[in-house]
Amino acid sequence: MPDVFADLVGQDEAVAELRRAAGAAAAVLAAGAADRAPALVAVGLPGEAASKAGDAGPGVLDPSTGMTHAWIFTGPPGSGRSVAARAFAAALQCTYGTGCGECPGCHTTMGGTNADVRLVVPEGLSIGVGEMRALVLRAASTPSGGRWQVVVIEDADRLTEAAGNALLKAIEEPPPRTVFLLCAPSTHPDDISVTIRSRCRVVPLRQPPATAVAEVLVRRDGIAPDVAQWAASAAQGHVGRARRLARDPEARKRREAVLAVPRRLTGVGAAFDAASALIEAAEAEAEASVAEADTAERAALETALGAGGTGRGAAGAIRGAAGQLKELERRQKSRATRAQRDALDRALVDLAGFYRDALTMALRAPVDAVHTDTAALAAAGAQKWDAEGSLRRLEAVLACRAAIEANVKPRIAVEAMMLALWKD
Ligand SMILES: [Zn+2]
């Protein structure tokens, strides 16, 4: 396995900072071992840790050094927030260096089996307080591998207020060997509370350049260079999306259908039809993506409950079973809603790319087209709408995304957008 940071595309600065931190964290462990003190002491950069050890109380990582207890990884979707958090978790568990990729610590963390690394991946629209309290409690225990307890929270912007408060308490008084890694789109108060933000070090990730994305698709996934280049550009810096476009014919078909929208908008009726088609395609895509997990979960739960029989306590067990099934259905519904919104958002990002191409062409800006395969269509649009009309259309797509994010019903937001795209 290569270095644990190898998949973090185009983020050299962030990787350098995380390596420094992992080095400082290793020095803390080394200093602790030298002092025979189990608790954490103050930390310096590698090499100077021993001299600084003891400056701060146990459990306090000196924030002026490379390492601290709580981190937030921010960046646009697909920039690699969760990839960065997982790689950093591996670097903290690395036995030989700062994420060598070879040792058991690196291997188990990257493989998702390290007992001291907990990963929270929300499936629904929010992370609840119950889940967070249980997590915080477990994170306070002594790391079994003798290094760090690491908690990775993907999509920390989906924490409920109560869950955020439970997390904040843990971050304010961190157990000596516990590290929290949060991932969120930004540090805007809508994404992460100001108080949590103030306790964390922020690692901003940028949208990786298309050439860097293409390079990783070729190297890691064995994708042909020309396909990789096209997919990287079409995915607008989203690494996972680029890989899907390069590999999955269904994903390419869905993208083509979305990019056919602009030329289909010939009247009011066509605009409403296009809105319906977009919504239904997102629903179908989401349904396909969650169907397998739904069925498996339900079967597992029914098997577990089916052992009830007719003995003593069976009636109580059945009442309990109904509750558990209801809870499962609630979770599955929430996950399906999220999947639908994600699918629709991907479609809107593709569409925004098209109008961005039209805009840059109208302005004769010397930049590459996002969608090389619809460049001719975008050029025709640029002629017809000019820069002003192209910009208005691009803004209509972005406004639709914002409206859905703000909980406007997707169909209403998409219909409004289609009408705006159609109008002269
Ligand atoms: Zn290692």
XYZ file of C-alpha atoms and ligand atoms in Angstrom:
425
model
C 0.000 0.000 0.000
C 1.402 3.445 -0.843
C 1.646 6.309 1.619
C -1.716 6.978 3.344
C -1.929 10.501 1.887
C -1.480 9.286 -1.705
C -5.194 9.547 -2.510
C -5.517 13.108 -1.272
C -5.381 14.794 -4.646
C -3.800 18.215 -5.173
C -3.612 19.153 -1.459
C 0.119 19.521 -0.829
C -0.177 22.212 1.841
C -2.747 20.303 3.871
C -0.711 17.106 3.655
C 2.408 18.907 4.899
C 0.489 20.317 7.868
C -1.029 16.927 8.733
C 2.347 15.215 8.546
C 3.823 17.795 10.901
C 0.948 17.186 13.298
C 1.352 13.400 13.145
C 5.055 13.832 13.865
C 4.264 16.032 16.863
C 1.677 13.493 18.050
C 4.241 10.687 17.823
C 6.651 12.808 19.862
C 3.979 13.181 22.562
C 3.659 9.402 22.759
C 7.434 8.974 22.847
C 7.792 11.592 25.594
C 4.980 9.938 27.544
C 6.711 6.577 27.268
C 10.037 8.087 28.401
C 8.378 9.643 31.455
C 6.414 6.459 32.102
C 3.491 8.809 32.324
C 0.373 7.418 30.720
C -1.282 10.796 30.356
C -0.551 13.213 27.608
C 1.879 16.050 28.220
C 2.748 19.146 26.290
C 4.231 18.644 22.917
C 6.815 20.297 20.739
C 7.893 19.581 17.232
C 9.578 16.214 16.775
C 12.920 16.333 18.527
C 12.079 19.066 20.977
C 9.205 17.239 22.633
C 11.292 15.902 25.489
C 12.463 19.340 26.573
C 8.962 20.798 26.505
C 7.237 17.843 28.124
C 5.464 18.843 31.274
C 4.858 22.498 30.402
C 1.134 21.955 30.278
C -1.050 19.734 32.391
C -1.941 16.201 31.457
C -4.457 15.978 28.677
C -3.568 19.346 27.220
C -1.991 19.474 23.823
C -0.132 22.748 23.468
C -1.923 24.413 20.547
C 1.194 26.330 19.516
C 2.698 23.070 18.308
C 1.691 20.873 15.415
C -0.826 18.697 17.222
C -4.200 19.403 18.782
C -7.300 17.494 19.894
C -9.883 18.730 17.423
C -9.713 19.370 13.699
C -12.121 20.460 10.993
C -11.516 19.547 7.364
C -13.348 21.894 5.020
C -13.636 22.074 1.260
C -16.063 21.723 -1.642
C -17.747 18.335 -2.230
C -15.295 15.833 -3.667
C -12.201 17.750 -2.555
C -11.364 14.887 -0.208
C -12.474 15.992 3.286
C -13.142 12.469 4.489
C -10.129 11.090 2.611
C -7.955 13.617 4.463
C -9.519 12.776 7.828
C -9.038 9.038 7.356
C -5.462 9.448 6.161
C -4.675 11.647 9.159
C -6.254 9.050 11.463
C -3.937 6.442 9.902
C -0.932 8.739 10.297
C -1.764 9.063 14.010
C -1.905 5.267 14.363
C 1.236 4.729 12.256
C 3.919 2.758 14.071
C 6.903 3.721 11.953
C 6.374 7.240 10.713
C 3.608 9.636 9.744
C 1.462 7.412 7.563
C 3.874 4.961 5.945
C 1.047 2.842 4.540
C 2.905 -0.343 5.425
C 2.516 -0.893 9.174
C -0.453 -2.531 10.963
C -1.605 0.874 12.296
C -1.862 2.306 8.783
C -3.343 -0.865 7.316
C -6.089 -1.336 9.886
C -7.078 2.335 9.844
C -7.283 2.538 6.051
C -9.130 -0.792 5.994
C -11.656 0.421 8.571
C -10.809 -2.207 11.190
C -8.677 -0.250 13.683
C -10.262 -0.630 17.120
C -9.235 2.916 18.099
C -10.654 4.707 15.069
C -14.394 5.365 15.003
C -16.027 6.563 11.858
C -19.403 8.299 11.865
C -20.985 8.386 8.437
C -24.483 9.825 8.665
C -26.942 8.066 6.430
C -29.870 10.375 6.987
C -30.309 14.110 7.046
C -28.875 14.565 10.513
C -26.728 13.012 13.244
C -28.764 12.685 16.413
C -27.872 13.365 20.020
C -28.167 9.713 21.076
C -25.614 8.580 18.540
C -23.269 11.417 19.494
C -23.490 10.772 23.255
C -22.681 7.082 22.787
C -19.766 8.004 20.569
C -18.331 10.576 22.971
C -18.563 8.067 25.794
C -16.681 5.385 23.896
C -14.103 7.860 22.633
C -13.105 8.637 26.221
C -11.738 5.136 26.825
C -8.015 4.366 26.746
C -6.823 3.493 23.249
C -6.328 -0.265 23.050
C -3.423 0.107 20.646
C -1.618 2.466 23.017
C -1.724 5.452 20.660
C -4.817 7.613 20.054
C -8.575 7.277 20.107
C -9.641 8.921 16.872
C -13.223 9.883 16.074
C -13.920 10.839 12.467
C -17.242 12.613 11.897
C -18.096 12.900 8.219
C -20.655 15.565 7.311
C -20.413 17.264 10.695
C -22.706 19.913 9.188
C -25.529 17.413 9.696
C -25.207 17.392 13.487
C -28.421 18.303 15.242
C -28.074 21.165 17.723
C -28.244 18.761 20.664
C -25.677 16.442 19.093
C -23.421 19.440 18.466
C -23.652 20.374 22.147
C -22.751 16.837 23.218
C -19.737 16.955 20.915
C -18.752 20.417 22.120
C -18.536 19.206 25.721
C -16.122 16.469 24.665
C -14.023 18.893 22.626
C -13.903 21.423 25.462
C -12.509 18.877 27.896
C -10.886 16.293 25.680
C -9.738 13.007 27.178
C -5.906 13.003 27.001
C -5.587 10.575 24.124
C -8.669 11.427 22.097
C -8.647 13.266 18.776
C -11.772 14.486 16.952
C -11.686 14.911 13.174
C -14.701 16.724 11.734
C -15.548 17.128 8.056
C -17.791 19.952 6.816
C -18.224 21.973 3.605
C -17.091 25.187 5.319
C -16.729 26.880 8.695
C -19.805 29.021 8.036
C -22.099 28.997 11.119
C -24.722 27.159 9.014
C -22.275 24.258 8.694
C -20.564 24.210 12.056
C -21.369 26.041 15.269
C -19.133 28.967 16.144
C -18.245 27.454 19.506
C -17.137 24.130 18.016
C -15.245 25.990 15.304
C -13.377 28.031 17.942
C -12.034 24.856 19.547
C -10.787 23.255 16.343
C -7.895 23.724 13.994
C -9.154 24.153 10.442
C -7.576 22.388 7.475
C -8.986 23.969 4.302
C -8.909 21.791 1.200
C -9.179 23.318 -2.256
C -10.954 22.061 -5.340
C -8.244 19.916 -6.918
C -7.219 20.883 -10.464
C -8.522 18.591 -13.226
C -4.989 17.522 -14.180
C -4.334 16.258 -10.621
C -7.648 14.372 -10.602
C -6.906 12.809 -13.992
C -3.445 11.796 -12.806
C -4.837 9.870 -9.824
C -7.483 8.138 -11.977
C -4.741 6.890 -14.275
C -2.322 5.897 -11.530
C -4.679 4.375 -8.983
C -7.645 3.180 -11.009
C -5.889 2.244 -14.239
C -8.178 4.427 -16.349
C -6.999 5.389 -19.839
C -5.446 8.901 -19.879
C -7.889 10.433 -22.387
C -10.942 9.101 -20.525
C -9.444 10.259 -17.218
C -8.857 13.757 -18.581
C -12.414 14.024 -19.864
C -13.955 12.664 -16.646
C -11.823 14.898 -14.410
C -12.926 17.963 -16.329
C -16.606 16.949 -16.449
C -16.621 16.232 -12.709
C -15.355 19.756 -11.923
C -12.766 18.685 -9.363
C -14.908 16.058 -7.626
C -12.633 13.032 -7.425
C -15.267 10.393 -6.639
C -17.598 11.725 -9.316
C -14.779 11.662 -11.879
C -14.096 8.023 -11.105
C -17.791 7.144 -11.452
C -18.055 8.949 -14.781
C -14.974 7.159 -16.069
C -16.197 3.729 -15.002
C -19.978 3.628 -14.847
C -21.924 3.820 -18.151
C -25.154 4.505 -16.209
C -23.594 7.581 -14.608
C -22.539 8.804 -18.055
C -26.050 8.262 -19.398
C -27.592 10.235 -16.551
C -25.151 13.073 -17.148
C -25.982 13.123 -20.866
C -29.688 13.332 -20.059
C -29.063 16.314 -17.799
C -26.947 18.086 -20.399
C -29.702 17.560 -22.965
C -31.991 19.794 -20.877
C -30.902 23.177 -22.336
C -31.804 22.258 -25.903
C -35.122 20.734 -24.883
C -36.460 23.915 -23.309
C -38.666 25.018 -26.193
C -41.712 26.252 -24.286
C -43.549 26.329 -20.953
C -44.807 22.765 -21.339
C -41.338 21.530 -22.219
C -39.940 23.322 -19.171
C -42.365 21.513 -16.853
C -41.618 18.216 -18.593
C -37.905 18.764 -18.131
C -38.462 19.497 -14.438
C -40.424 16.268 -14.007
C -37.796 14.271 -15.866
C -34.989 15.672 -13.710
C -36.828 14.979 -10.437
C -37.838 11.466 -11.503
C -34.317 10.621 -12.661
C -32.946 11.709 -9.284
C -35.570 9.600 -7.512
C -34.746 6.543 -9.605
C -31.026 6.974 -9.086
C -31.496 7.365 -5.329
C -33.815 4.370 -5.133
C -31.283 2.180 -6.908
C -28.502 3.361 -4.603
C -30.302 2.565 -1.337
C -32.490 -0.421 -2.336
C -29.885 -3.068 -1.657
C -28.958 -1.748 1.781
C -32.647 -1.334 2.720
C -33.515 -4.928 1.883
C -30.470 -6.341 3.650
C -31.124 -4.306 6.809
C -34.757 -5.291 6.983
C -33.974 -8.964 6.456
C -31.312 -8.862 9.175
C -33.660 -7.203 11.628
C -36.498 -9.620 10.873
C -34.178 -12.579 11.348
C -32.998 -11.171 14.655
C -36.569 -10.591 15.818
C -37.973 -13.798 14.325
C -36.419 -15.855 17.107
C -39.208 -14.554 19.405
C -41.387 -17.712 19.435
C -44.331 -18.138 21.777
C -42.653 -18.467 25.152
C -42.771 -16.150 28.106
C -42.175 -12.560 27.130
C -43.146 -13.135 23.500
C -45.840 -10.464 23.577
C -43.373 -7.930 24.915
C -40.853 -8.962 22.281
C -43.414 -8.393 19.535
C -44.234 -4.934 20.858
C -40.495 -4.201 20.936
C -40.127 -5.560 17.408
C -42.756 -3.196 16.043
C -40.827 -0.301 17.545
C -37.558 -1.448 16.037
C -39.068 -1.918 12.598
C -40.583 1.543 12.789
C -37.236 3.005 13.780
C -35.540 1.198 10.879
C -38.140 2.512 8.437
C -37.645 6.043 9.748
C -33.891 5.797 9.245
C -34.283 4.329 5.780
C -36.682 7.064 4.730
C -34.242 9.702 5.915
C -31.405 8.051 3.996
C -33.538 7.846 0.828
C -34.372 11.557 1.069
C -30.698 12.384 1.419
C -29.780 10.171 -1.550
C -32.427 11.918 -3.669
C -31.122 15.339 -2.780
C -27.543 14.266 -3.490
C -28.539 12.862 -6.896
C -30.458 16.017 -7.779
C -27.558 18.174 -6.627
C -25.138 16.293 -8.886
C -27.463 16.944 -11.815
C -27.644 20.652 -10.950
C -23.857 20.892 -10.724
C -23.599 19.387 -14.229
C -26.160 21.857 -15.511
C -24.365 24.774 -13.846
C -21.180 23.636 -15.610
C -22.949 23.925 -18.961
C -24.085 27.526 -18.384
C -20.676 28.384 -16.971
C -19.196 27.170 -20.266
C -21.649 29.379 -22.179
C -20.701 32.340 -19.982
C -16.943 31.915 -20.371
C -17.386 31.530 -24.124
C -19.509 34.679 -24.340
C -16.796 36.520 -22.424
C -14.084 34.869 -24.536
C -12.341 33.931 -21.279
C -9.248 31.802 -21.849
C -10.373 28.835 -19.741
C -11.098 25.227 -20.630
C -14.713 24.097 -20.992
C -16.109 21.990 -18.141
C -18.091 19.778 -20.518
C -15.971 19.312 -23.610
C -18.640 17.094 -25.203
C -21.306 19.828 -25.129
C -18.918 22.673 -25.940
C -20.524 23.269 -29.353
C -23.969 23.543 -27.762
C -22.625 25.913 -25.108
C -21.039 28.025 -27.858
C -24.405 28.274 -29.621
C -25.972 29.299 -26.311
C -23.291 31.930 -25.792
C -24.160 33.479 -29.180
C -27.865 33.468 -28.504
C -27.861 34.641 -24.864
C -24.668 36.678 -24.701
C -22.809 37.010 -21.387
C -25.742 38.534 -19.548
C -28.217 35.835 -20.493
C -25.705 33.072 -19.789
C -24.968 34.522 -16.373
C -28.686 34.821 -15.594
C -29.141 31.136 -16.431
C -26.124 30.082 -14.384
C -27.549 32.043 -11.459
C -30.925 30.343 -11.895
C -29.278 26.937 -11.470
C -27.305 28.063 -8.429
C -30.436 29.628 -6.927
C -32.223 26.294 -7.355
C -29.462 24.506 -5.436
C -29.606 27.085 -2.662
C -33.412 26.844 -2.464
C -33.319 23.051 -2.109
C -30.614 23.349 0.527
C -32.938 25.754 2.350
C -35.690 23.095 2.271
C -37.825 24.389 -0.608
C -39.637 21.413 -2.116
C -37.323 20.119 -4.893
C -40.050 19.978 -7.549
C -41.037 23.603 -6.961
C -37.434 24.803 -7.030
C -36.634 22.836 -10.195
C -39.781 24.054 -12.006
C -38.900 27.656 -11.198
C -35.395 27.067 -12.493
C -36.538 25.465 -15.741
C -38.866 28.403 -16.459
C -35.995 30.820 -15.814
C -33.731 28.811 -18.134
C -36.336 28.805 -20.881
C -37.233 32.518 -20.773
C -35.425 34.851 -23.141
Zn 2.396 3.267 9.136
